[in-house]
Coordinates of C-alpha atoms in Angstrom, one line a residue:
X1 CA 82.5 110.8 76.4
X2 CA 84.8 110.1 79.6
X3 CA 86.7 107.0 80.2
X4 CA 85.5 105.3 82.8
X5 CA 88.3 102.9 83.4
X6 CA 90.9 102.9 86.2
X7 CA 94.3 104.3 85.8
X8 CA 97.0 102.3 86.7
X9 CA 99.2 103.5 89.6
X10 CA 101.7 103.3 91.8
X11 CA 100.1 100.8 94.8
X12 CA 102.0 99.0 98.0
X13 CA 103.1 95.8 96.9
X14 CA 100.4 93.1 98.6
X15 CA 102.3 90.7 101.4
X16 CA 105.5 92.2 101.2
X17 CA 107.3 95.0 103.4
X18 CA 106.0 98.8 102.8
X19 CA 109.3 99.4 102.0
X20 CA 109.4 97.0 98.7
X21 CA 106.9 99.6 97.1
X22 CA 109.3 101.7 95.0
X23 CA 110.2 104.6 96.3
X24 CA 109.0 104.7 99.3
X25 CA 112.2 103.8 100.9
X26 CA 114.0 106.5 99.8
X27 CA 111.5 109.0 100.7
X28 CA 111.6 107.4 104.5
X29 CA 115.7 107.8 104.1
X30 CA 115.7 111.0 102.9
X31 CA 112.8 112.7 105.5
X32 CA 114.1 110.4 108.5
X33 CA 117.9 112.3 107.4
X34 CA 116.6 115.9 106.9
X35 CA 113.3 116.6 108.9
X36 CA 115.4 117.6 111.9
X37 CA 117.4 119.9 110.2
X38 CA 114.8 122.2 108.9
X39 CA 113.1 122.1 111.9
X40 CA 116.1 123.8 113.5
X41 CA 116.7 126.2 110.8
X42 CA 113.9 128.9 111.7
X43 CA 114.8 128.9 115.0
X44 CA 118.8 129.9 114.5
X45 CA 117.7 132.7 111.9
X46 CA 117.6 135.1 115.0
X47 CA 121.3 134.2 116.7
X48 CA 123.0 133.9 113.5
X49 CA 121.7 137.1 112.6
X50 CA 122.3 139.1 115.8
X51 CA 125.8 137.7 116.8
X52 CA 128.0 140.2 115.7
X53 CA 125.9 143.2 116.1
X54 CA 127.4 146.1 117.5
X55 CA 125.8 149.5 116.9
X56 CA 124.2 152.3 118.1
X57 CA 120.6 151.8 119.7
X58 CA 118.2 152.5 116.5
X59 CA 120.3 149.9 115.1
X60 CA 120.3 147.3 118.1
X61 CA 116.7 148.0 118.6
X62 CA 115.8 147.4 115.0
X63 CA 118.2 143.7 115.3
X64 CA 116.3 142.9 118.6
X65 CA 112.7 143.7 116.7
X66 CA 113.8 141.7 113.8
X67 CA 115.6 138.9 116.0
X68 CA 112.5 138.5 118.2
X69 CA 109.7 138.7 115.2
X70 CA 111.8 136.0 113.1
X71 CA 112.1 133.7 116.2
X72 CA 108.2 134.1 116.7
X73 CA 107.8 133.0 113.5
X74 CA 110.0 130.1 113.6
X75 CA 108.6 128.9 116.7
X76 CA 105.4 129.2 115.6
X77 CA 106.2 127.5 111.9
X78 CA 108.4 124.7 114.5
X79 CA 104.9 124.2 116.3
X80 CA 103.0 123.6 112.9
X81 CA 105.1 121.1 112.2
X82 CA 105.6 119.3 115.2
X83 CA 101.8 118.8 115.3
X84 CA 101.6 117.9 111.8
X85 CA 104.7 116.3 111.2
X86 CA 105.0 112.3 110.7
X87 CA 107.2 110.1 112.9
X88 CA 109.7 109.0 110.5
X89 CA 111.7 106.9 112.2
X90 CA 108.6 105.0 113.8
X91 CA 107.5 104.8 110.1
X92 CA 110.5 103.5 108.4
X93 CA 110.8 101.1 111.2
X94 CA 107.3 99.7 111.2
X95 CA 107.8 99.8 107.2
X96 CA 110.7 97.7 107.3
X97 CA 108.8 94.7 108.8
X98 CA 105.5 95.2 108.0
X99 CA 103.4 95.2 105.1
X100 CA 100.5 97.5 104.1
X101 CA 97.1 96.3 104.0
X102 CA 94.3 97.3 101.8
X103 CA 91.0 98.2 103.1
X104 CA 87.9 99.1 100.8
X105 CA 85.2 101.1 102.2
X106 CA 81.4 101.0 102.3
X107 CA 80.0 104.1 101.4
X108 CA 78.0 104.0 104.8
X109 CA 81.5 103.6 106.9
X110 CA 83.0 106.6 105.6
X111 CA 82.5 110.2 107.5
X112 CA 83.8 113.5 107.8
X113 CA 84.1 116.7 109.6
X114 CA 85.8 119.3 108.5
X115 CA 89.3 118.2 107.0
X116 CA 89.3 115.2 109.5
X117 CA 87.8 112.1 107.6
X118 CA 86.6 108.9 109.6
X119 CA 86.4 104.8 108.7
X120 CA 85.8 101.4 110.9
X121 CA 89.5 99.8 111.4
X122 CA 89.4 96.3 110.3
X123 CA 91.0 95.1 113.1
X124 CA 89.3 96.8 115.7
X125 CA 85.7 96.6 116.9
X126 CA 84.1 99.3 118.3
X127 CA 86.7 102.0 117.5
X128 CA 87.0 104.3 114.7
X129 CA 90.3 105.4 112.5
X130 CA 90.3 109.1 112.2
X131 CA 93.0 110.9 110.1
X132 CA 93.3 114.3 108.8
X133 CA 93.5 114.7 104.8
X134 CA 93.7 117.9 102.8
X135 CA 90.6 118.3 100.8
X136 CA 92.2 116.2 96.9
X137 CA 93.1 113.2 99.5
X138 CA 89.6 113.9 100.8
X139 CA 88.1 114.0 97.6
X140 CA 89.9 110.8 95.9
X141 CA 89.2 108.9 98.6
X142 CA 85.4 109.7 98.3
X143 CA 86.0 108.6 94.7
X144 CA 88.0 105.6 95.5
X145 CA 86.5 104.2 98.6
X146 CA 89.7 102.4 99.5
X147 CA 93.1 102.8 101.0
X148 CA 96.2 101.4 102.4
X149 CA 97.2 100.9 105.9
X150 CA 100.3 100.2 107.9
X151 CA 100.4 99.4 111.3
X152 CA 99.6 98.9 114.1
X153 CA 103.5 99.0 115.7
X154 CA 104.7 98.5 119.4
X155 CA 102.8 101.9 120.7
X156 CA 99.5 101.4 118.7
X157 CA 100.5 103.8 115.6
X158 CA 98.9 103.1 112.0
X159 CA 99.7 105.0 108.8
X160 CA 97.4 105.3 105.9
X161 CA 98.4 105.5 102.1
X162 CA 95.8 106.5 99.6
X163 CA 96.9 104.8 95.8
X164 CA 99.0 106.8 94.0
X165 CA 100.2 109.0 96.4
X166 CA 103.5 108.3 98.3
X167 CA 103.0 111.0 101.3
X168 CA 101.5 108.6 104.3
X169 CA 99.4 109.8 106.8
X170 CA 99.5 109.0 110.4
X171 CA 95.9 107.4 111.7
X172 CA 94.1 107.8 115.4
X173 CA 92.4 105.9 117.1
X174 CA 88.7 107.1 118.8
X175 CA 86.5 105.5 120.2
X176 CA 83.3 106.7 118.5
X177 CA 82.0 109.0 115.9
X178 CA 81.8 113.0 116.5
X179 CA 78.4 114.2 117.0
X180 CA 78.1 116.5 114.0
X181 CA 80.1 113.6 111.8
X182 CA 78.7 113.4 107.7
X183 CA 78.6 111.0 104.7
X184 CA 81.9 111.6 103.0
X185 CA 80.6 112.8 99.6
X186 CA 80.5 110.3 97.1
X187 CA 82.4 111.0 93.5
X188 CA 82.7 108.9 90.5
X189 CA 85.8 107.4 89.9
X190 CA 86.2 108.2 86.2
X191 CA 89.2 110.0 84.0
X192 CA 87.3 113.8 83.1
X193 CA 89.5 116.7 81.6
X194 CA 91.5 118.1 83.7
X195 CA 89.2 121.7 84.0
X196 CA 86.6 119.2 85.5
X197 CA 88.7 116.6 87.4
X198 CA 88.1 118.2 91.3
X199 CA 91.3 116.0 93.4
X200 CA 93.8 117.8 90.8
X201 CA 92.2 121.4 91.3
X202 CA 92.0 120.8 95.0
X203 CA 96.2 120.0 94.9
X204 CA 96.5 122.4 92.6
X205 CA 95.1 125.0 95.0
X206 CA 97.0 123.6 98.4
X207 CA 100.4 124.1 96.1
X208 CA 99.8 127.3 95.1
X209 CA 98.5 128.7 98.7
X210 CA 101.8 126.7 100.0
X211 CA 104.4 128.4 97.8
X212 CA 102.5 131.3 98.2
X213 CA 103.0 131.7 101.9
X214 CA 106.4 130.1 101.5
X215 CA 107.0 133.4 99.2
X216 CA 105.8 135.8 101.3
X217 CA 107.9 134.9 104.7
X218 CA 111.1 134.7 102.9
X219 CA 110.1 138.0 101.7
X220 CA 109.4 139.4 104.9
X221 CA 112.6 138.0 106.2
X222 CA 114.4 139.2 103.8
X223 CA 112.8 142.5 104.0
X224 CA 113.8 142.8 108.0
X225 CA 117.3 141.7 107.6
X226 CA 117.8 144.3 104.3
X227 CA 116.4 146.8 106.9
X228 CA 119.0 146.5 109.5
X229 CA 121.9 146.5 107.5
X230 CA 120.6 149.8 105.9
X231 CA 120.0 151.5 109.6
X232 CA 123.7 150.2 110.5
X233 CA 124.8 151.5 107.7
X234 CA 123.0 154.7 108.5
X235 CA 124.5 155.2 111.7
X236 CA 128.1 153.4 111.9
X237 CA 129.2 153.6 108.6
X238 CA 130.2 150.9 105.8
X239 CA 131.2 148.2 108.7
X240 CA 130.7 144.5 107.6
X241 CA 128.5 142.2 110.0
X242 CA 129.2 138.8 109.1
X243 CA 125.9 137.6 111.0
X244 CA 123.4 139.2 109.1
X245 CA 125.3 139.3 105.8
X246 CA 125.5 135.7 106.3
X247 CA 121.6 135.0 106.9
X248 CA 120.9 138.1 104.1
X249 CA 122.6 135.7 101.7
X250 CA 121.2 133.0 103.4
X251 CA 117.3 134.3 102.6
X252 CA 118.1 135.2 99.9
X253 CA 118.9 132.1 98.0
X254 CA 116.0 130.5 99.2
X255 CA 114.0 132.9 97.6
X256 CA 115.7 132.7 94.4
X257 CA 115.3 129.1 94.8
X258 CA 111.7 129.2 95.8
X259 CA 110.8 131.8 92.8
X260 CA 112.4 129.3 90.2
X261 CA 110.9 126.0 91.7
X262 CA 107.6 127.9 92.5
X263 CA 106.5 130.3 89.0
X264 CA 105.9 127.2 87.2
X265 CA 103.4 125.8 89.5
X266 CA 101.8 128.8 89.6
X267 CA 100.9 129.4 85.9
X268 CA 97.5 128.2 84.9
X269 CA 96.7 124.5 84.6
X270 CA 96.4 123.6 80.4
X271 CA 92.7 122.8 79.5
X272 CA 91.5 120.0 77.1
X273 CA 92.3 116.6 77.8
X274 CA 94.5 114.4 79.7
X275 CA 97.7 112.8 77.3
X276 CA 99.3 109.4 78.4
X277 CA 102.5 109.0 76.5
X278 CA 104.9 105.6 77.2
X279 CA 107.6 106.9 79.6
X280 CA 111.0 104.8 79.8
X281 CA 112.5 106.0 83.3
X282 CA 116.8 106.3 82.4
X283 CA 116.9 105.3 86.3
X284 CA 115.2 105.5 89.6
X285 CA 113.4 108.7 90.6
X286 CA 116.4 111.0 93.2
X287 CA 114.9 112.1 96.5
X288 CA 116.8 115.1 97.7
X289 CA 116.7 116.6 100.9
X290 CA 113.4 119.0 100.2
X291 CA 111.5 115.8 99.7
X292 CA 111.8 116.2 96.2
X293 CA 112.3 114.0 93.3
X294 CA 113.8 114.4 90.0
X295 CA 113.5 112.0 87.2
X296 CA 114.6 111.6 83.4
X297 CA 112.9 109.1 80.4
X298 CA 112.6 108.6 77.2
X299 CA 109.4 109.2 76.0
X300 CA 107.4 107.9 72.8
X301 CA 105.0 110.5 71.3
X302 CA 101.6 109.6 69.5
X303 CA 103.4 109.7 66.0
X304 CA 106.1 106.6 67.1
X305 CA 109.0 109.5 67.9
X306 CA 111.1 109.4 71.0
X307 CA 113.0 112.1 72.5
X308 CA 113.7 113.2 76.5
X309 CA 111.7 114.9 79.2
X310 CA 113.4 115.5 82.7
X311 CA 111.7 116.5 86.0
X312 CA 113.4 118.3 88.9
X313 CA 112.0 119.6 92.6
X314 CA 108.5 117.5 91.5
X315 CA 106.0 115.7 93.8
X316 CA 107.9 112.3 94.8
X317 CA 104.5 110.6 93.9
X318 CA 104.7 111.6 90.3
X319 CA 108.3 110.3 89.4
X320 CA 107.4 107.2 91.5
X321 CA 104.2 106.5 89.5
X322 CA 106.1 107.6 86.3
X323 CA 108.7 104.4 87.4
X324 CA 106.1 102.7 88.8
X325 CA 104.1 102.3 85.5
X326 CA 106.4 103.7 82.7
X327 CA 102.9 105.8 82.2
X328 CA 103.1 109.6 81.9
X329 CA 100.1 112.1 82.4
X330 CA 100.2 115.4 80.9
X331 CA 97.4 117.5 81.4
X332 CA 96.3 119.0 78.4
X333 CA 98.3 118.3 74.5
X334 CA 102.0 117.9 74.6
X335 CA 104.4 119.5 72.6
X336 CA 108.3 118.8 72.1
X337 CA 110.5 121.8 73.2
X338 CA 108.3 122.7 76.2
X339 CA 107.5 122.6 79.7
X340 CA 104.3 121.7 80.9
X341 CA 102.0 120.3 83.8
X342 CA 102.1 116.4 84.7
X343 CA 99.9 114.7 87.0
X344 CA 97.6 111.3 87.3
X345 CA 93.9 111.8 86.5
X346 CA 91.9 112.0 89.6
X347 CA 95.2 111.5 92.0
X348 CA 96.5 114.3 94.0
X349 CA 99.6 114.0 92.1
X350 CA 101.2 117.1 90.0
X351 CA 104.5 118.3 88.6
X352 CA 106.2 120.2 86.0
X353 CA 107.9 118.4 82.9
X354 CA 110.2 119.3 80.4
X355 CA 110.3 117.7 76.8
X356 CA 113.3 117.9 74.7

């Protein structure tokens, strides 16, 4: 039989600023810091790779192919992001003085189309909020039926927080409903095991296609930059070139780093039942410059034992409900000595875990 409670989460804290809720401000700190950085690193892949070259033409024209097909990429990855991306600094300035609001929702104020989901603002008559969600946000909110919003600021921008998850969303505002708008589909909110519970297949599925792709470009850059060091070598002999040894080195960590933050998440999800075990956080959750957390507890086991369990490169949202709550989820039956799957039941919140 399936609980049918609510799990408790990590929520905004009511009439006080966004930035009280814990974590939150050092996931605005750390994106605000970084966000710029990576943008710029796709695009000075090519330069940094074709500085030094000097060779014969195979050689310059395979540089020049690989230059302009990395640079495409980047400014097409640059693009992506820029449309996508969130205004930090708008955000951590509106959170710093404002406090989120919650909003429940009717089940006949709630539409969609496509991965763009629509809702009455409260403030606001006769205009709609829409916001684009991947399809667990989608899917817990139909479960839900209520959120969190921030806003409006100085130029009319609103962000929307679903409970339990720390990434915000930035909110627009239309004046009416699409034509071919829908019902968001009901779901009820209930705790199912974790082969049936839909939000945490859903993430599950956007983190693997993510790493995936993520795989397969440093790959491919990789792959280009190996291929113009072995023409050079071809045809001017064992000469170093510091630009693209330096961005062959470059890709190359980044893969090893992807492969060993990314295998994990890619093994099958444990079937069963979801475990909640008392967590006792040693300190608050570490944001580095990825936007990822890492966290360590102590952790009491059904039988009264305690030992450790440690996080690293994990969903921000998990250590933050995991300090939040001193609750921890593991999907499926824990065992001491191994690493496993984390989450929050019917949240789009996942990580990997490692017991002592």
């Amino acid at each position: 039989m399936h609980e049918t409670s609510r799990v408790d989460v990590l929520e905004p804290l009511r009439d006080q600023r966004a930035i009280e809720m814990p974590v939150f401000d050092s996931l605005l700190g750390t994106m605000r810091g970084v966000r710029g950085f990576w943008l710029l690193i796709p695009l000075a892949t090519p330069g940094a790779a074709t500085v030094s070259l000097r060779g014969e033409f195979t050689a310059l024209t395979m540089a020049a192919v690989s230059a302009v097909a990395v640079l495409v990429l980047g400014i097409l990855a640059v693009a992506w992001l820029r449309r996508r991306a969130i205004p930090w600094k708008a955000l951590s300035e509106l959170a710093g003085k404002s406090a989120f609001s919650e909003v429940p929702l009717r089940p006949e104020g709630l539409f969609s189309v496509g991965s763009k989901v629509y809702f009455k603002l409260p403030d606001i008559e006769d205009a709609w909020a829409e916001v684009r969600l991947p399809e667990a946000a989608r899917l817990q909110l139909g479960a839900q039926r209520r959120l969190w919003l921030l806003g409006p600021d100085e130029e009319g921008r609103r962000f929307l927080q679903l409970p339990g998850v720390l990434w915000p969303h930035q909110v627009m505002v239309v004046p009416s409903l699409p034509g071919d708008a829908v019902p968001l589909d009901e779901i009820d909110e209930r705790i199912v095991p974790p082969e049936e519970d839909v939000v945490l297949i859903a993430h599950r599925q956007r983190i693997a296609w993510g790493l995936r792709a993520l795989l397969g470009a440093g790959v491919a850059a990789l792959g280009l930059l190996v291929a113009v060091q072995v023409v050079m070598l071809v045809e001017d002999g064992p000469r170093p070139e510091p630009g693209l040894v330096i961005m062959t080195i470059y890709w190359l960590v980044l893969l090893v780093i992807g492969v060993d933050a990314g295998m994990g998440m890619l093994k099958p999800l444990p079937r069963g039942k979801w475990s909640e075990l008392v967590a006792i956080p040693h300190g608050p959750p570490r944001i580095g410059a990825s936007g990822l957390a890492a966290l360590g507890c102590r952790i009491q086991w059904p039988d009264g034992r305690w030992s450790d369990a440690f996080m690293s490169k994990v969903d921000p949202a998990l250590a933050a409900n995991i300090w939040a709550t001193q609750r921890l989820w593991i999907v499926g039956t824990p065992l001491r000595g191994t690493t496993t799957f984390a989450g929050v039941p019917g949240h789009a919140v996942l990580g990997r875990v490692r017991f002592n």
